[in-house]
XYZ file of C-alpha atoms in Angstrom:
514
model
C -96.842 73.319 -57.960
C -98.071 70.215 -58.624
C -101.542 70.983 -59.047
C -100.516 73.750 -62.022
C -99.126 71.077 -63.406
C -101.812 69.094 -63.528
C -103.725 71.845 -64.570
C -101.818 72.014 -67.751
C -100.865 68.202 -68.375
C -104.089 66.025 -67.219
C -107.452 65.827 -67.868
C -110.092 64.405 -65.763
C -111.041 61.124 -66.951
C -114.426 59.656 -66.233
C -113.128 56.013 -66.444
C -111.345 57.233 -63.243
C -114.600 59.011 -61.512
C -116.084 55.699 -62.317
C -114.154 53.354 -60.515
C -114.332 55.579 -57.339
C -117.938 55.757 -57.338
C -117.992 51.710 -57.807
C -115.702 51.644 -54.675
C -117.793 54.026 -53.070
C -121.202 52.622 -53.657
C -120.376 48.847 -51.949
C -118.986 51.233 -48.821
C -122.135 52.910 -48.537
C -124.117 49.648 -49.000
C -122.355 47.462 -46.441
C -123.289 50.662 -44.454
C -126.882 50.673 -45.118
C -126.810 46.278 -44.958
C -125.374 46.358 -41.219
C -127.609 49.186 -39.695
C -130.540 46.602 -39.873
C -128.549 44.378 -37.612
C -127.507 46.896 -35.029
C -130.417 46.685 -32.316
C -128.279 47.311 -28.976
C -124.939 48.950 -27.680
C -123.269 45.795 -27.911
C -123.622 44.658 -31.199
C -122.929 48.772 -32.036
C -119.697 48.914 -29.939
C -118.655 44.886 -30.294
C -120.686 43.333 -32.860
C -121.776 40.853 -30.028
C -117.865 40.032 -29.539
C -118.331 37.320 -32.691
C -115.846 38.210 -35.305
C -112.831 35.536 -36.057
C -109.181 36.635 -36.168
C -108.562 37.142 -39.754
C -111.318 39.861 -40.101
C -110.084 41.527 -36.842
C -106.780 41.394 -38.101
C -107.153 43.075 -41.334
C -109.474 45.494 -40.031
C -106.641 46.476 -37.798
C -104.149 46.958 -40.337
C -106.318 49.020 -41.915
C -107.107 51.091 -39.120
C -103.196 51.795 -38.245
C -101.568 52.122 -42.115
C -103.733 55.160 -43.031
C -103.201 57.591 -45.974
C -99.829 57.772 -44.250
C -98.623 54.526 -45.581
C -100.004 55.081 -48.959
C -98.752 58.482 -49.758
C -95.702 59.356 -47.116
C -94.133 56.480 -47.344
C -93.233 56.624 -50.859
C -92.793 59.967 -50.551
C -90.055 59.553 -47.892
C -88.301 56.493 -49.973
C -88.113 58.742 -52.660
C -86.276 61.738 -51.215
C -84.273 59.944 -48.896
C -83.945 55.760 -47.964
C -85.770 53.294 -45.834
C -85.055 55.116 -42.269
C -88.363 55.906 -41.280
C -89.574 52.450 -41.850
C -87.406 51.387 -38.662
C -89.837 52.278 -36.033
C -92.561 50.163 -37.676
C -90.149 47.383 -37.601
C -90.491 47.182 -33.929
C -93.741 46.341 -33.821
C -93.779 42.307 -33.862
C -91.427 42.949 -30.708
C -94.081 44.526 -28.763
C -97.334 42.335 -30.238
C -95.845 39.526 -28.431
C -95.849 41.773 -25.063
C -99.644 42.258 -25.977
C -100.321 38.601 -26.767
C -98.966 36.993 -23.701
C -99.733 40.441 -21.447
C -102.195 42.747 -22.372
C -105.274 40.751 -24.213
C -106.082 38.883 -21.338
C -106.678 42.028 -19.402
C -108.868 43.277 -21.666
C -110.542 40.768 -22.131
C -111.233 39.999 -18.596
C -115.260 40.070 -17.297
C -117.566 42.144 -19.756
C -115.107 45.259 -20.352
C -116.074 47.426 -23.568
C -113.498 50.391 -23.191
C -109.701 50.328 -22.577
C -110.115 53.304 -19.724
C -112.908 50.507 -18.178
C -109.426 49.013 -17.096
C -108.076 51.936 -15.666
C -111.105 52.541 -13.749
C -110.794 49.090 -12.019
C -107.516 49.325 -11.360
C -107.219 52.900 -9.699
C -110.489 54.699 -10.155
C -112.225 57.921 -11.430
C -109.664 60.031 -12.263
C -107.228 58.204 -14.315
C -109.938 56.622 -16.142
C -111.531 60.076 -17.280
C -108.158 61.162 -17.828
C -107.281 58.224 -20.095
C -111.300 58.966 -22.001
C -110.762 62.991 -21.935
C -107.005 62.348 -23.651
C -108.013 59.117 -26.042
C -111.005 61.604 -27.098
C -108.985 65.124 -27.589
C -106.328 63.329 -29.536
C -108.489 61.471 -31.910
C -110.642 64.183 -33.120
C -107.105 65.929 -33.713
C -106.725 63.050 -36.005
C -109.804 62.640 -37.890
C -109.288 66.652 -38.841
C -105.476 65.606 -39.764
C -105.968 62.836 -41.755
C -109.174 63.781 -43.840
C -107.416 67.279 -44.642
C -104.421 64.977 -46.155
C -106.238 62.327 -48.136
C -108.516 64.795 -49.787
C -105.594 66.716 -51.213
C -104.597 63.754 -54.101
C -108.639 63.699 -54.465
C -108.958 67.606 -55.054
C -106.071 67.059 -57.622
C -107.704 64.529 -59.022
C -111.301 65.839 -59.383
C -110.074 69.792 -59.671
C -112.950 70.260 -56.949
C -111.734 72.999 -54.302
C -110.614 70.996 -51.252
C -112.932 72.432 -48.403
C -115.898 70.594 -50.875
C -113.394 67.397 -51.076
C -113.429 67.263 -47.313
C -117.070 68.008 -46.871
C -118.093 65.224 -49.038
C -115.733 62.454 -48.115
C -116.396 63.341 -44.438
C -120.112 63.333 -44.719
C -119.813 59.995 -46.745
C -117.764 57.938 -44.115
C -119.984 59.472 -41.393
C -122.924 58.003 -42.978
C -121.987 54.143 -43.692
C -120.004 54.637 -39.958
C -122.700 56.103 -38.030
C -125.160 53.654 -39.381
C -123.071 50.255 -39.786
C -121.469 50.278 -36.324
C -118.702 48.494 -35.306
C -119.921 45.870 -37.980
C -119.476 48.643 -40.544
C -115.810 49.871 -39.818
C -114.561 45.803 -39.737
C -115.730 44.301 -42.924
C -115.139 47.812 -44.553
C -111.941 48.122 -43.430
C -111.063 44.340 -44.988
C -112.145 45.638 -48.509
C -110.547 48.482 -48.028
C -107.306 47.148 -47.170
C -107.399 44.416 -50.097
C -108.374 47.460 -52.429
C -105.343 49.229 -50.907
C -102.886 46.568 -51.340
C -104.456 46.522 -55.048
C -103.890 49.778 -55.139
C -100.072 49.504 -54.613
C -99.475 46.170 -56.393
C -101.006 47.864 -59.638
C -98.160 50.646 -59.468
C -95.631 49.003 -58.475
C -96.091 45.963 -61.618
C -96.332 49.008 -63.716
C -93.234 50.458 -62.786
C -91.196 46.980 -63.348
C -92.869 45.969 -66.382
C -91.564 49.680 -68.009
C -88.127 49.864 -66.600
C -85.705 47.594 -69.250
C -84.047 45.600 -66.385
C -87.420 45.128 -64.777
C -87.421 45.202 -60.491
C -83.342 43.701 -60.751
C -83.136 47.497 -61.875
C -84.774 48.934 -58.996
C -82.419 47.189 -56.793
C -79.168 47.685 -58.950
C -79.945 51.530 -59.008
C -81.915 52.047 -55.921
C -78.641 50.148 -54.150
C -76.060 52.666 -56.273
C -78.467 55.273 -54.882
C -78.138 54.719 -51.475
C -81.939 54.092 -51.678
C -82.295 51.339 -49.234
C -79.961 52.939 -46.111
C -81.289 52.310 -42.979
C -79.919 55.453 -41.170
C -76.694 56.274 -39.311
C -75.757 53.130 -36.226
C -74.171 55.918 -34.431
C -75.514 56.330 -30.706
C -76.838 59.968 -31.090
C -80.414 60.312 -29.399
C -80.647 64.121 -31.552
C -80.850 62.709 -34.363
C -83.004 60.269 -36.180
C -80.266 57.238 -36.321
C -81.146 53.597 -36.147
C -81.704 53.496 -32.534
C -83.265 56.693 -32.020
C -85.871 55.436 -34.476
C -86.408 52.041 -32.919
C -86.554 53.551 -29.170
C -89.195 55.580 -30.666
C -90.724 53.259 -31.862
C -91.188 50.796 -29.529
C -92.468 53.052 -27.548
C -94.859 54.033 -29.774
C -95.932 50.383 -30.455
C -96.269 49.699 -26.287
C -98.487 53.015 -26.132
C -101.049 51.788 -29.308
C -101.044 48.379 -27.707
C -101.810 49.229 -24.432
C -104.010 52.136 -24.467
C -104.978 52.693 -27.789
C -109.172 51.756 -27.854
C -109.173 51.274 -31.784
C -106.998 48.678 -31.162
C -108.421 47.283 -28.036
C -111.836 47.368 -29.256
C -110.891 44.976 -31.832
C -109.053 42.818 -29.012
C -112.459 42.784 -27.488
C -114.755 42.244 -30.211
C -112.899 38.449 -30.941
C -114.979 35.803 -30.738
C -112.458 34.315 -28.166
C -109.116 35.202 -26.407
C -107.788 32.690 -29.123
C -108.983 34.556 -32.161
C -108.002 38.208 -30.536
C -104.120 36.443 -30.224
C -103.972 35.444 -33.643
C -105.342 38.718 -34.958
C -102.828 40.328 -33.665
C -100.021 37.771 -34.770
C -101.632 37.968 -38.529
C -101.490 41.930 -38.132
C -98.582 42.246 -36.851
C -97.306 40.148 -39.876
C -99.331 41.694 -42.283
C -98.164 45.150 -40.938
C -94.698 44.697 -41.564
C -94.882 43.590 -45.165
C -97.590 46.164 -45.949
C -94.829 49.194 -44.512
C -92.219 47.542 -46.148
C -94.103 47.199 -49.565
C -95.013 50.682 -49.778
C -91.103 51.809 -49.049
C -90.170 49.558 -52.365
C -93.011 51.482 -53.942
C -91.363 54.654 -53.479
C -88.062 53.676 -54.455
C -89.264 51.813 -57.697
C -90.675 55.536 -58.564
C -87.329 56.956 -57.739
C -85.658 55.165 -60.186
C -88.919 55.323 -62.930
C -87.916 59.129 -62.870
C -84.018 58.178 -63.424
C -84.591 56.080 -66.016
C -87.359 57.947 -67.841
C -86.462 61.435 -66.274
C -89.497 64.127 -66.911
C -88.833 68.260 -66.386
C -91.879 68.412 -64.531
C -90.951 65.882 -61.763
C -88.006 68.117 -60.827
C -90.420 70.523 -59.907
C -92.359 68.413 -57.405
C -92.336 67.732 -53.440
C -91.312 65.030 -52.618
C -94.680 64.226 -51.404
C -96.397 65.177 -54.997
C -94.513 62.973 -56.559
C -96.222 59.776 -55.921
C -99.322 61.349 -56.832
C -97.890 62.604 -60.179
C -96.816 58.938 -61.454
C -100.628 57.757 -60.793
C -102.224 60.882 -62.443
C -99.783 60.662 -65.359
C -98.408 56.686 -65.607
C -101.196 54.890 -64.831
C -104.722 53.969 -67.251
C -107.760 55.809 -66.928
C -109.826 53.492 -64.390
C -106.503 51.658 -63.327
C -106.168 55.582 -61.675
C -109.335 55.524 -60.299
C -108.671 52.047 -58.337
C -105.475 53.584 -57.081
C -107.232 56.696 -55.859
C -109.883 54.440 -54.326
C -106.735 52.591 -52.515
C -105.734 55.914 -50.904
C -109.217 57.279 -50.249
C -109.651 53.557 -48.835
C -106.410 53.667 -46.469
C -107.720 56.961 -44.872
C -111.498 55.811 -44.605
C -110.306 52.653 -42.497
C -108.161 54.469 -40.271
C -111.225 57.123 -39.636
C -114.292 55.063 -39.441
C -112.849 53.218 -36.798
C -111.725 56.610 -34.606
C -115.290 58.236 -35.226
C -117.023 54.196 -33.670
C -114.166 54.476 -30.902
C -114.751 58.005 -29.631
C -118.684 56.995 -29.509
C -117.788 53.930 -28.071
C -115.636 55.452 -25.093
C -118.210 58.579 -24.648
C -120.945 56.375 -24.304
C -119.002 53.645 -21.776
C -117.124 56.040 -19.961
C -118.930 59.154 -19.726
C -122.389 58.653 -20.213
C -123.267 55.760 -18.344
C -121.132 55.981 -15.328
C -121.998 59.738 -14.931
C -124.129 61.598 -17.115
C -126.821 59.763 -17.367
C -126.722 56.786 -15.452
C -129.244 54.005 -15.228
C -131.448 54.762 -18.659
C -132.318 51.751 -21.280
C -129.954 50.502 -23.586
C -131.989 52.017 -26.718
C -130.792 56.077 -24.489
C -127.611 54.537 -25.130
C -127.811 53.289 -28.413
C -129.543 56.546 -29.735
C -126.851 58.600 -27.464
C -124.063 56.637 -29.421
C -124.985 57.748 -33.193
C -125.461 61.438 -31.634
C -121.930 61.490 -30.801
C -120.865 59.842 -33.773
C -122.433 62.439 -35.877
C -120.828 65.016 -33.544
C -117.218 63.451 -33.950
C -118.029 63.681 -37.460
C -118.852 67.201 -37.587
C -115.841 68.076 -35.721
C -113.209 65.934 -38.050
C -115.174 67.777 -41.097
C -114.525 71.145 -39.354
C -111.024 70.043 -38.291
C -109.984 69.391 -41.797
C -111.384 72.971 -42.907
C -109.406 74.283 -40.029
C -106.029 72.406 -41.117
C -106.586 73.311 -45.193
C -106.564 77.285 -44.315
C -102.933 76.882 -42.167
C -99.447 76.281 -42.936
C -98.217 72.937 -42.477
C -95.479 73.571 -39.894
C -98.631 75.645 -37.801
C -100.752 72.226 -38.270
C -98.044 70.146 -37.196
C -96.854 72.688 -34.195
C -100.497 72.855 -32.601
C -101.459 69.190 -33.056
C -98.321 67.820 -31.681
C -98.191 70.667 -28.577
C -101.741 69.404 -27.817
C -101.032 65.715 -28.235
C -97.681 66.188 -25.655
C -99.987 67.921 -23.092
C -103.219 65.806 -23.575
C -101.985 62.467 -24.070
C -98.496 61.871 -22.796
C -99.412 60.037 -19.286
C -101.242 56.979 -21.099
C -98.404 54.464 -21.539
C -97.563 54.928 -17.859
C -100.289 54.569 -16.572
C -101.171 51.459 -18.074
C -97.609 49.893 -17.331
C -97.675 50.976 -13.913
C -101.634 49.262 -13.451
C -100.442 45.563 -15.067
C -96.926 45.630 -13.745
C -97.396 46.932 -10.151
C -99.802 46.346 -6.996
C -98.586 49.156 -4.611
C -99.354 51.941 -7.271
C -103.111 52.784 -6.433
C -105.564 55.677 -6.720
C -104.036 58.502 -4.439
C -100.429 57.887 -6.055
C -101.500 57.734 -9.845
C -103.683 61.247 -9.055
C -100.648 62.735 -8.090
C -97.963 61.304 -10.281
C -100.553 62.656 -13.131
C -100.539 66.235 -11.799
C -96.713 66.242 -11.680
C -96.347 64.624 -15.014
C -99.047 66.850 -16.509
C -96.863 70.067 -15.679
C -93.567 68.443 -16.802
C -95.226 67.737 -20.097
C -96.683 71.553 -20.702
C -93.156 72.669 -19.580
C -91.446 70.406 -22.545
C -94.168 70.529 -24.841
C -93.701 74.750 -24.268
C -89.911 74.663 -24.421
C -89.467 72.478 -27.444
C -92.159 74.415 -29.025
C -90.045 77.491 -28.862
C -92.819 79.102 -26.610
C -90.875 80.094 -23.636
C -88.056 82.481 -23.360
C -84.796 80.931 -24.282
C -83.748 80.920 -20.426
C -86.068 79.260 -19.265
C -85.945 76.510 -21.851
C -84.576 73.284 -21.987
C -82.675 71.673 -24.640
C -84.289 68.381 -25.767
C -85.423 67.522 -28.548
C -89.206 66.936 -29.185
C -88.447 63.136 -29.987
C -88.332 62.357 -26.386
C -91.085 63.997 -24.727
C -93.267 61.350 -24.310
C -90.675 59.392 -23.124
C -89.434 61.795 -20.113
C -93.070 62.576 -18.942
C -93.908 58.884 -18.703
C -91.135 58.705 -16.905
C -91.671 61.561 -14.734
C -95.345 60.053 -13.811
C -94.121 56.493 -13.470
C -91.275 57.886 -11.249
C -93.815 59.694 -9.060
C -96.018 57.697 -8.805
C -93.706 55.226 -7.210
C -92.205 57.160 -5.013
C -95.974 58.201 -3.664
C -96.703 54.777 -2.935
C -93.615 53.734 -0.908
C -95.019 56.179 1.811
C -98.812 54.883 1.534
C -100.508 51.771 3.146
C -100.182 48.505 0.399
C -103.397 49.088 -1.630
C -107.050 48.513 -0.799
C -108.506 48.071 -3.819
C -108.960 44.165 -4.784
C -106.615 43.847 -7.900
C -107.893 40.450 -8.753
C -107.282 39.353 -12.371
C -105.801 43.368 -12.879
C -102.084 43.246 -12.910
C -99.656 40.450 -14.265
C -99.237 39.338 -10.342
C -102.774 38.768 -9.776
C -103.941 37.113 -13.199
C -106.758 34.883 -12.962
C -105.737 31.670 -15.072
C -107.194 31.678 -18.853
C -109.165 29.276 -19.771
């Protein structure tokens, strides 16, 4: 619907075109500037572990916030209230976990990888089950959130979308593939200042229009029911206020602990200092940012009740957002906004196409494949799979625009719940236990890995109704953690106290920090 009526009602504007391409351009030349300086694996992976907290902390925010924040989360403060900003809330709640907990465990020795960790703490198999699973769920990602961003782009440009996809993919490939890990972090700073840009310039728009100015968005957002937080009753079906913040802390403890886009950057600090206070300022930063693009949807809520237009009742709730920029905003203005979402999705997949190299090369390659070779193999090896991740998010994205949306979500998430759901445990189990060791994590994983096709089959609606289970998909993850960690446990109350030297590796043999 929407993109009839743009069809009919906008024109491209090449005040708009330009402002992308001016965003574009000093991408592709911070690119080009920091290939010069990449001359071994760890400046690639870590950029010699040099940067200072602010720049890992905004690079970090705009890894996690995505096209997500900048499009869905208006979307969802327009059609309903604030609910779904809950589980984000919960994040400062867990960063002080990782702060005191998990940075100093990553940051322990010379450690690149998060599934490094896992390998000193139980062995082979749960650490190429935590590299297979990180690597599986982010190319499901990059084909996810490329497809998304380039549909306000096609819109835009009136280009068919499988072209959109093609060219933004090949274009953060290239400054990606050849910038490093140097690349994704000062990239992802300007491109979460031009996102926050991005948002400001709509939202002053909106209150500098409405007659009672942003005292109006509150006055009818508030008569609205705009600003609800969801139902306080105790009802784990349903998305009410504690359903949302179990979920997400849980989601928080899982991206904190196990999540290498994030520990890469907890790595790459110049010192355990800087690492801490990146994650304080993005934590911070986070927060506001999620909460800023919520009042952005709700000041377009009420734009469209004061100044109603036939069109908008027409829309998704989803189109809407990108309506008010195509239509409200000034040709260039438009163009800087567009920039802000391409910009939100380009910092959230840079850094999963440098991670999945990063953990192929670490994990895979040099421990197994091809152990022992110079670090120029490796180097060389890196950029190979980073073109190869690339090709597959490009090809992911072409797969995702030729399904339905309930299909896309249905697959990715069935994959995700079989591939990925063991993670948090195992982490929790290797920092908060010492009896848990190789033999009992192999086998809590096995068990856990069938409970979690079982669910992920049942809630799916694949199995026959009697040999389903009612539960709803929300809690998944949780009950196959759960099942592992329970397992796991109970395997190593009938096995000798653990061999393996856990020195510095769980919270009850931490070295001291200096």
């Amino acid at each position: 619907m929407l993109s009839v009526l743009l069809a009919n009602s906008v024109h491209f504007r090449p005040l708009d075109l330009a402002a992308i391409l001016v965003y574009l351009t000093l991408m592709a030349g911070m690119g080009l500037w920091f290939s010069r300086r990449n001359q071994s694996t760890e400046h690639y992976f870590l950029g010699d572990r040099n940067f200072p907290g602010w720049a890992i902390g905004l690079s970090m925010l705009g890894t996690s916030i995505s096209s997500v924040t900048f499009l869905a989360f208006p979307a969802a403060a327009f059609a309903l209230d604030w609910r779904q900003l809950i589980s984000n809330l919960t994040l400062p709640f867990v960063a002080v976990l990782a702060i005191i907990v998990f940075i100093p465990f990553f940051r322990r020795g010379n450690t690149t990888s998060a599934f490094e960790y896992l390998g000193d703490r139980y062995g082979t198999v749960p650490r190429l089950y935590g590299t297979l699973s990180f690597i599986l769920l982010q190319l499901i990602r990059l084909g996810k959130v490329l497809f998304l961003v380039s549909i306000p782009v096609s819109l835009l440009t009136g280009w068919d979308i499988r072209l959109v996809i093609i060219g933004v993919g090949i274009f953060i490939s290239f400054y990606t593939i050849a910038g490093g890990i140097e690349a994704v972090i000062w990239t992802d700073v300007i491109q979460t200042i031009v996102l926050w840009l991005g948002g400001i310039l709509c939202f002053t728009i909106i209150v500098t229009r409405l007659p009672g100015g942003l005292a109006q968005v509150f006055e009818v957002g508030s008569a609205q029911g705009k600003f609800g937080i969801g139902s306080f009753d105790f009802n784990l079906t349903e998305r009410t206020f504690w359903t949302v913040s179990l979920l997400g802390l849980l989601n928080w403890l899982t991206i904190y602990s196990s999540d290498q886009n994030v520990v890469q950057r907890f790595i790459a600090a110049r010192s355990l200092r800087e690492a801490r206070k990146a994650t304080t300022l993005y934590s911070f930063l986070a927060v506001l940012t999620w909460s800023f693009f919520f009042l952005v949807g709700t000041c377009v809520f009420v734009f469209y009740r004061v100044f109603p237009e036939s069109a908008v009742t027409n829309l998704q709730a989803d189109e809407v957002f990108p309506w008010f920029i195509l239509t409200q905003v000034p040709a260039g203005l438009a163009g800087l906004v567009i920039s802000g979402v391409l910009a939100a999705a380009m910092s959230s997949l840079d850094s999963s196409i440098n991670s999945i190299a990063t953990v192929t090369t670490v994990d895979l390659l040099k421990p197994w494949l091809a152990p022992g070779r110079d670090d120029r193999f490796y180097l060389r090896f890196a950029r190979l799979i980073a073109v190869l991740a690339s090709a597959a998010m490009i090809g992911g994205a072409v797969f995702f625009s030729s399904v339905e949306k309930e299909s896309m979500n249905d697959l990715s998430w069935i994959i995700a719940s079989v591939f990925g759901g063991c993670l948090l445990g195992l982490f929790m189990l290797g920092f908060f236990t010492r009896r848990v060791d190789n033999t009992a994590a192999i086998i809590g994983l096995a068990g856990a890995i069938l409970v979690n096709l079982y669910l992920g089959l049942s809630t799916g609606g694949w199995l026959p109704a009697a040999w389903s289970i009612q539960i709803h998909s929300y809690w998944v993850g949780l009950f196959v953690n759960l099942a592992f960690i329970s397992l796991a446990l109970l395997i190593s109350l009938f096995r000798s106290p653990n061999p393996r030297d856990l020195t510095g590796l769980t919270v009850w043999t931490q070295e001291p920090q200096p």
